[in-house]
Amino acid sequence: MQRRQLLRTSGKALAAAAGAGALSACTIRRAEHNRSSGLPQVRWRMATSWPVSLDTIYGGAETICKRVEVMSGGGFQIEPFAAGEIVPGLEVLDAVQAGSVECGHTASYYFIGKNPAFAFGTAVPFGLSAQQQNAWLYQGGGNEAMDALFADFGAKSFPAGNTGGQLGGWFKRPVEGLASLKGLKMRIPGLGGKVMARLGVNVQVLPGGEIYLALERGAIDAAEFTGPYDDEKLGLPKAAKYYYYPGWWEPGPSLTALVNRKAWADLPEEYKAMFSTACYEANLGMLSKYEQRNSEALLRLRRQGIKLEVYSDDILKAAHEATGEMFAELAADDPGFRDLLERWRLFRRETLNWNRINELPLAQFNTNTDEVSP
């Protein structure tokens, strides 16, 4: 009996030693691979606009960092940081531009104060769906346009996430027509916020991690973020009970990875390819996760008694009209915005004409015949 126990213990020790030896050998091989390839060891930091608790949107940043490390055999490593750990969530572009960090993960429309055309890199009111937005960025010249805009701030841009179609925000009180928006304090960024301001809303721009307290304590009367899954994680259903749709200001918003241009220029071509590929994966993977998680979260919220309400026609019509007026004014003030708007509108018109044929009829039929409810 003692002999068998000794053999068993010895066997475990040998296995552990072999495992440790294998790990050591693996580490050595990885280091030797990096040396033999001539690629340097690169360490970057990534500032994000998100709290860690939002695992899907912050997860897009983590995906980029993890994939780059794996593809490079550990030679290229990026450490992500939540909003506020290095810089506040709305100052990611400033940090990348200054070189305080090499890269960031954010939403480009947070920076419309620097250039209103940055909105096209995320979403504009009554704009593109998630799939249309990806087509615009990858095939319609959208990302090339965004990259040119960010070059003025010493940064490169990459599509790196999409939350899918969003809902229209949380309100402490019912929104009974256009008049009820007057004087309402609402957290809403981007050009959607500009439109809401035209409708009489007192617009606030807050990072995700600050929304719940502001709403719960009455500093704001309403707020929007992404959709049911993230809104639930932020605790917004505990602070407001009226959940409106559709999210006309962000029908398919993209997220953006930014890279300091000097840091990018110093990067080996192999690492550049890895980073670009990782951003592509983060973009498509995030959209798939949100599609599933939002549908499940909405069911949970409805079971909790959340009041799901649709925006009235007078609000939607007024918002649509105000959007057109805003675009006209921005185009008149800025030739660069006007040129980009014209290209974007051409793409939108063509893709909508196609989707009216290939998607809309079937979607309408399925909605009318299947057991689908809001």
mmCIF file with all atom_site columns, N, CA, C and O in Angstrom, residues 77-106:
data_model
loop_
_atom_site.group_PDB
_atom_site.id
_atom_site.type_symbol
_atom_site.label_atom_id
_atom_site.label_alt_id
_atom_site.label_comp_id
_atom_site.label_asym_id
_atom_site.label_entity_id
_atom_site.label_seq_id
_atom_site.pdbx_PDB_ins_code
_atom_site.Cartn_x
_atom_site.Cartn_y
_atom_site.Cartn_z
_atom_site.occupancy
_atom_site.B_iso_or_equiv
_atom_site.pdbx_formal_charge
_atom_site.auth_seq_id
_atom_site.auth_comp_id
_atom_site.auth_asym_id
_atom_site.auth_atom_id
_atom_site.pdbx_PDB_model_num
ATOM 1   N N  . GLN A 1 77  ? 2.359   43.303 -26.858 1.00 0.00 ? 77  GLN A N  1
ATOM 2   C CA . GLN A 1 77  ? 1.383   43.248 -25.770 1.00 0.00 ? 77  GLN A CA 1
ATOM 3   C C  . GLN A 1 77  ? 0.794   44.637 -25.534 1.00 0.00 ? 77  GLN A C  1
ATOM 4   O O  . GLN A 1 77  ? 1.508   45.638 -25.546 1.00 0.00 ? 77  GLN A O  1
ATOM 5   N N  . ILE A 1 78  ? -0.539  44.661 -25.337 1.00 0.00 ? 78  ILE A N  1
ATOM 6   C CA . ILE A 1 78  ? -1.259  45.903 -25.055 1.00 0.00 ? 78  ILE A CA 1
ATOM 7   C C  . ILE A 1 78  ? -2.050  45.699 -23.774 1.00 0.00 ? 78  ILE A C  1
ATOM 8   O O  . ILE A 1 78  ? -2.766  44.709 -23.633 1.00 0.00 ? 78  ILE A O  1
ATOM 9   N N  . GLU A 1 79  ? -1.938  46.619 -22.855 1.00 0.00 ? 79  GLU A N  1
ATOM 10  C CA . GLU A 1 79  ? -2.683  46.541 -21.603 1.00 0.00 ? 79  GLU A CA 1
ATOM 11  C C  . GLU A 1 79  ? -3.851  47.523 -21.641 1.00 0.00 ? 79  GLU A C  1
ATOM 12  O O  . GLU A 1 79  ? -3.636  48.727 -21.812 1.00 0.00 ? 79  GLU A O  1
ATOM 13  N N  . PRO A 1 80  ? -5.098  47.042 -21.507 1.00 0.00 ? 80  PRO A N  1
ATOM 14  C CA . PRO A 1 80  ? -6.246  47.951 -21.531 1.00 0.00 ? 80  PRO A CA 1
ATOM 15  C C  . PRO A 1 80  ? -6.495  48.564 -20.156 1.00 0.00 ? 80  PRO A C  1
ATOM 16  O O  . PRO A 1 80  ? -6.254  47.935 -19.125 1.00 0.00 ? 80  PRO A O  1
ATOM 17  N N  . PHE A 1 81  ? -7.019  49.783 -20.151 1.00 0.00 ? 81  PHE A N  1
ATOM 18  C CA . PHE A 1 81  ? -7.355  50.482 -18.910 1.00 0.00 ? 81  PHE A CA 1
ATOM 19  C C  . PHE A 1 81  ? -8.767  51.030 -19.018 1.00 0.00 ? 81  PHE A C  1
ATOM 20  O O  . PHE A 1 81  ? -9.156  51.587 -20.044 1.00 0.00 ? 81  PHE A O  1
ATOM 21  N N  . ALA A 1 82  ? -9.530  50.877 -17.944 1.00 0.00 ? 82  ALA A N  1
ATOM 22  C CA . ALA A 1 82  ? -10.896 51.380 -17.920 1.00 0.00 ? 82  ALA A CA 1
ATOM 23  C C  . ALA A 1 82  ? -10.907 52.901 -17.870 1.00 0.00 ? 82  ALA A C  1
ATOM 24  O O  . ALA A 1 82  ? -9.898  53.541 -17.540 1.00 0.00 ? 82  ALA A O  1
ATOM 25  N N  . ALA A 1 83  ? -12.064 53.466 -18.177 1.00 0.00 ? 83  ALA A N  1
ATOM 26  C CA . ALA A 1 83  ? -12.222 54.918 -18.106 1.00 0.00 ? 83  ALA A CA 1
ATOM 27  C C  . ALA A 1 83  ? -11.867 55.421 -16.713 1.00 0.00 ? 83  ALA A C  1
ATOM 28  O O  . ALA A 1 83  ? -12.313 54.862 -15.710 1.00 0.00 ? 83  ALA A O  1
ATOM 29  N N  . GLY A 1 84  ? -11.054 56.442 -16.646 1.00 0.00 ? 84  GLY A N  1
ATOM 30  C CA . GLY A 1 84  ? -10.667 57.029 -15.375 1.00 0.00 ? 84  GLY A CA 1
ATOM 31  C C  . GLY A 1 84  ? -9.387  56.484 -14.788 1.00 0.00 ? 84  GLY A C  1
ATOM 32  O O  . GLY A 1 84  ? -8.804  57.101 -13.885 1.00 0.00 ? 84  GLY A O  1
ATOM 33  N N  . GLU A 1 85  ? -8.917  55.342 -15.261 1.00 0.00 ? 85  GLU A N  1
ATOM 34  C CA . GLU A 1 85  ? -7.685  54.779 -14.699 1.00 0.00 ? 85  GLU A CA 1
ATOM 35  C C  . GLU A 1 85  ? -6.452  55.553 -15.173 1.00 0.00 ? 85  GLU A C  1
ATOM 36  O O  . GLU A 1 85  ? -5.486  55.707 -14.415 1.00 0.00 ? 85  GLU A O  1
ATOM 37  N N  . ILE A 1 86  ? -6.471  55.996 -16.413 1.00 0.00 ? 86  ILE A N  1
ATOM 38  C CA . ILE A 1 86  ? -5.386  56.841 -16.925 1.00 0.00 ? 86  ILE A CA 1
ATOM 39  C C  . ILE A 1 86  ? -5.923  58.234 -17.225 1.00 0.00 ? 86  ILE A C  1
ATOM 40  O O  . ILE A 1 86  ? -5.379  59.236 -16.767 1.00 0.00 ? 86  ILE A O  1
ATOM 41  N N  . VAL A 1 87  ? -7.011  58.282 -18.007 1.00 0.00 ? 87  VAL A N  1
ATOM 42  C CA . VAL A 1 87  ? -7.674  59.554 -18.324 1.00 0.00 ? 87  VAL A CA 1
ATOM 43  C C  . VAL A 1 87  ? -9.173  59.321 -18.252 1.00 0.00 ? 87  VAL A C  1
ATOM 44  O O  . VAL A 1 87  ? -9.650  58.185 -18.363 1.00 0.00 ? 87  VAL A O  1
ATOM 45  N N  . PRO A 1 88  ? -9.959  60.385 -18.080 1.00 0.00 ? 88  PRO A N  1
ATOM 46  C CA . PRO A 1 88  ? -11.420 60.233 -18.112 1.00 0.00 ? 88  PRO A CA 1
ATOM 47  C C  . PRO A 1 88  ? -11.892 59.657 -19.447 1.00 0.00 ? 88  PRO A C  1
ATOM 48  O O  . PRO A 1 88  ? -11.215 59.792 -20.476 1.00 0.00 ? 88  PRO A O  1
ATOM 49  N N  . GLY A 1 89  ? -13.060 59.036 -19.425 1.00 0.00 ? 89  GLY A N  1
ATOM 50  C CA . GLY A 1 89  ? -13.560 58.338 -20.595 1.00 0.00 ? 89  GLY A CA 1
ATOM 51  C C  . GLY A 1 89  ? -13.732 59.189 -21.833 1.00 0.00 ? 89  GLY A C  1
ATOM 52  O O  . GLY A 1 89  ? -13.639 58.687 -22.958 1.00 0.00 ? 89  GLY A O  1
ATOM 53  N N  . LEU A 1 90  ? -13.976 60.482 -21.652 1.00 0.00 ? 90  LEU A N  1
ATOM 54  C CA . LEU A 1 90  ? -14.208 61.358 -22.795 1.00 0.00 ? 90  LEU A CA 1
ATOM 55  C C  . LEU A 1 90  ? -12.937 62.058 -23.274 1.00 0.00 ? 90  LEU A C  1
ATOM 56  O O  . LEU A 1 90  ? -12.996 62.937 -24.133 1.00 0.00 ? 90  LEU A O  1
ATOM 57  N N  . GLU A 1 91  ? -11.780 61.645 -22.742 1.00 0.00 ? 91  GLU A N  1
ATOM 58  C CA . GLU A 1 91  ? -10.515 62.289 -23.108 1.00 0.00 ? 91  GLU A CA 1
ATOM 59  C C  . GLU A 1 91  ? -9.529  61.306 -23.743 1.00 0.00 ? 91  GLU A C  1
ATOM 60  O O  . GLU A 1 91  ? -8.323  61.538 -23.744 1.00 0.00 ? 91  GLU A O  1
ATOM 61  N N  . VAL A 1 92  ? -10.052 60.229 -24.308 1.00 0.00 ? 92  VAL A N  1
ATOM 62  C CA . VAL A 1 92  ? -9.180  59.215 -24.894 1.00 0.00 ? 92  VAL A CA 1
ATOM 63  C C  . VAL A 1 92  ? -8.413  59.772 -26.089 1.00 0.00 ? 92  VAL A C  1
ATOM 64  O O  . VAL A 1 92  ? -7.212  59.533 -26.242 1.00 0.00 ? 92  VAL A O  1
ATOM 65  N N  . LEU A 1 93  ? -9.089  60.526 -26.954 1.00 0.00 ? 93  LEU A N  1
ATOM 66  C CA . LEU A 1 93  ? -8.392  61.097 -28.114 1.00 0.00 ? 93  LEU A CA 1
ATOM 67  C C  . LEU A 1 93  ? -7.264  62.019 -27.672 1.00 0.00 ? 93  LEU A C  1
ATOM 68  O O  . LEU A 1 93  ? -6.166  61.988 -28.251 1.00 0.00 ? 93  LEU A O  1
ATOM 69  N N  . ASP A 1 94  ? -7.500  62.823 -26.662 1.00 0.00 ? 94  ASP A N  1
ATOM 70  C CA . ASP A 1 94  ? -6.449  63.723 -26.170 1.00 0.00 ? 94  ASP A CA 1
ATOM 71  C C  . ASP A 1 94  ? -5.223  62.942 -25.703 1.00 0.00 ? 94  ASP A C  1
ATOM 72  O O  . ASP A 1 94  ? -4.081  63.335 -25.962 1.00 0.00 ? 94  ASP A O  1
ATOM 73  N N  . ALA A 1 95  ? -5.469  61.826 -25.003 1.00 0.00 ? 95  ALA A N  1
ATOM 74  C CA . ALA A 1 95  ? -4.362  61.021 -24.493 1.00 0.00 ? 95  ALA A CA 1
ATOM 75  C C  . ALA A 1 95  ? -3.574  60.375 -25.632 1.00 0.00 ? 95  ALA A C  1
ATOM 76  O O  . ALA A 1 95  ? -2.337  60.316 -25.598 1.00 0.00 ? 95  ALA A O  1
ATOM 77  N N  . VAL A 1 96  ? -4.282  59.888 -26.649 1.00 0.00 ? 96  VAL A N  1
ATOM 78  C CA . VAL A 1 96  ? -3.610  59.277 -27.799 1.00 0.00 ? 96  VAL A CA 1
ATOM 79  C C  . VAL A 1 96  ? -2.829  60.338 -28.572 1.00 0.00 ? 96  VAL A C  1
ATOM 80  O O  . VAL A 1 96  ? -1.686  60.118 -28.978 1.00 0.00 ? 96  VAL A O  1
ATOM 81  N N  . GLN A 1 97  ? -3.435  61.491 -28.772 1.00 0.00 ? 97  GLN A N  1
ATOM 82  C CA . GLN A 1 97  ? -2.770  62.567 -29.500 1.00 0.00 ? 97  GLN A CA 1
ATOM 83  C C  . GLN A 1 97  ? -1.487  63.007 -28.793 1.00 0.00 ? 97  GLN A C  1
ATOM 84  O O  . GLN A 1 97  ? -0.451  63.222 -29.429 1.00 0.00 ? 97  GLN A O  1
ATOM 85  N N  . ALA A 1 98  ? -1.559  63.109 -27.478 1.00 0.00 ? 98  ALA A N  1
ATOM 86  C CA . ALA A 1 98  ? -0.401  63.567 -26.706 1.00 0.00 ? 98  ALA A CA 1
ATOM 87  C C  . ALA A 1 98  ? 0.667   62.486 -26.555 1.00 0.00 ? 98  ALA A C  1
ATOM 88  O O  . ALA A 1 98  ? 1.794   62.788 -26.169 1.00 0.00 ? 98  ALA A O  1
ATOM 89  N N  . GLY A 1 99  ? 0.312   61.237 -26.850 1.00 0.00 ? 99  GLY A N  1
ATOM 90  C CA . GLY A 1 99  ? 1.263   60.150 -26.648 1.00 0.00 ? 99  GLY A CA 1
ATOM 91  C C  . GLY A 1 99  ? 1.310   59.658 -25.219 1.00 0.00 ? 99  GLY A C  1
ATOM 92  O O  . GLY A 1 99  ? 2.187   58.870 -24.862 1.00 0.00 ? 99  GLY A O  1
ATOM 93  N N  . SER A 1 100 ? 0.353   60.092 -24.395 1.00 0.00 ? 100 SER A N  1
ATOM 94  C CA . SER A 1 100 ? 0.278   59.576 -23.023 1.00 0.00 ? 100 SER A CA 1
ATOM 95  C C  . SER A 1 100 ? 0.005   58.085 -23.027 1.00 0.00 ? 100 SER A C  1
ATOM 96  O O  . SER A 1 100 ? 0.419   57.362 -22.122 1.00 0.00 ? 100 SER A O  1
ATOM 97  N N  . VAL A 1 101 ? -0.756  57.635 -24.028 1.00 0.00 ? 101 VAL A N  1
ATOM 98  C CA . VAL A 1 101 ? -0.954  56.217 -24.304 1.00 0.00 ? 101 VAL A CA 1
ATOM 99  C C  . VAL A 1 101 ? -0.745  56.022 -25.800 1.00 0.00 ? 101 VAL A C  1
ATOM 100 O O  . VAL A 1 101 ? -0.877  56.966 -26.585 1.00 0.00 ? 101 VAL A O  1
ATOM 101 N N  . GLU A 1 102 ? -0.426  54.803 -26.169 1.00 0.00 ? 102 GLU A N  1
ATOM 102 C CA . GLU A 1 102 ? -0.212  54.531 -27.595 1.00 0.00 ? 102 GLU A CA 1
ATOM 103 C C  . GLU A 1 102 ? -1.514  54.350 -28.350 1.00 0.00 ? 102 GLU A C  1
ATOM 104 O O  . GLU A 1 102 ? -1.583  54.619 -29.563 1.00 0.00 ? 102 GLU A O  1
ATOM 105 N N  . CYS A 1 103 ? -2.567  53.888 -27.654 1.00 0.00 ? 103 CYS A N  1
ATOM 106 C CA . CYS A 1 103 ? -3.821  53.613 -28.359 1.00 0.00 ? 103 CYS A CA 1
ATOM 107 C C  . CYS A 1 103 ? -5.006  53.766 -27.411 1.00 0.00 ? 103 CYS A C  1
ATOM 108 O O  . CYS A 1 103 ? -4.839  53.859 -26.184 1.00 0.00 ? 103 CYS A O  1
ATOM 109 N N  . GLY A 1 104 ? -6.191  53.782 -27.983 1.00 0.00 ? 104 GLY A N  1
ATOM 110 C CA . GLY A 1 104 ? -7.404  53.930 -27.189 1.00 0.00 ? 104 GLY A CA 1
ATOM 111 C C  . GLY A 1 104 ? -8.575  53.219 -27.832 1.00 0.00 ? 104 GLY A C  1
ATOM 112 O O  . GLY A 1 104 ? -8.526  52.843 -29.012 1.00 0.00 ? 104 GLY A O  1
ATOM 113 N N  . HIS A 1 105 ? -9.631  53.026 -27.058 1.00 0.00 ? 105 HIS A N  1
ATOM 114 C CA . HIS A 1 105 ? -10.870 52.409 -27.552 1.00 0.00 ? 105 HIS A CA 1
ATOM 115 C C  . HIS A 1 105 ? -12.010 53.299 -27.092 1.00 0.00 ? 105 HIS A C  1
ATOM 116 O O  . HIS A 1 105 ? -12.201 53.498 -25.889 1.00 0.00 ? 105 HIS A O  1
ATOM 117 N N  . THR A 1 106 ? -12.782 53.833 -28.049 1.00 0.00 ? 106 THR A N  1
ATOM 118 C CA . THR A 1 106 ? -13.727 54.886 -27.715 1.00 0.00 ? 106 THR A CA 1
ATOM 119 C C  . THR A 1 106 ? -14.804 54.965 -28.789 1.00 0.00 ? 106 THR A C  1
ATOM 120 O O  . THR A 1 106 ? -14.912 54.091 -29.644 1.00 0.00 ? 106 THR A O  1
#
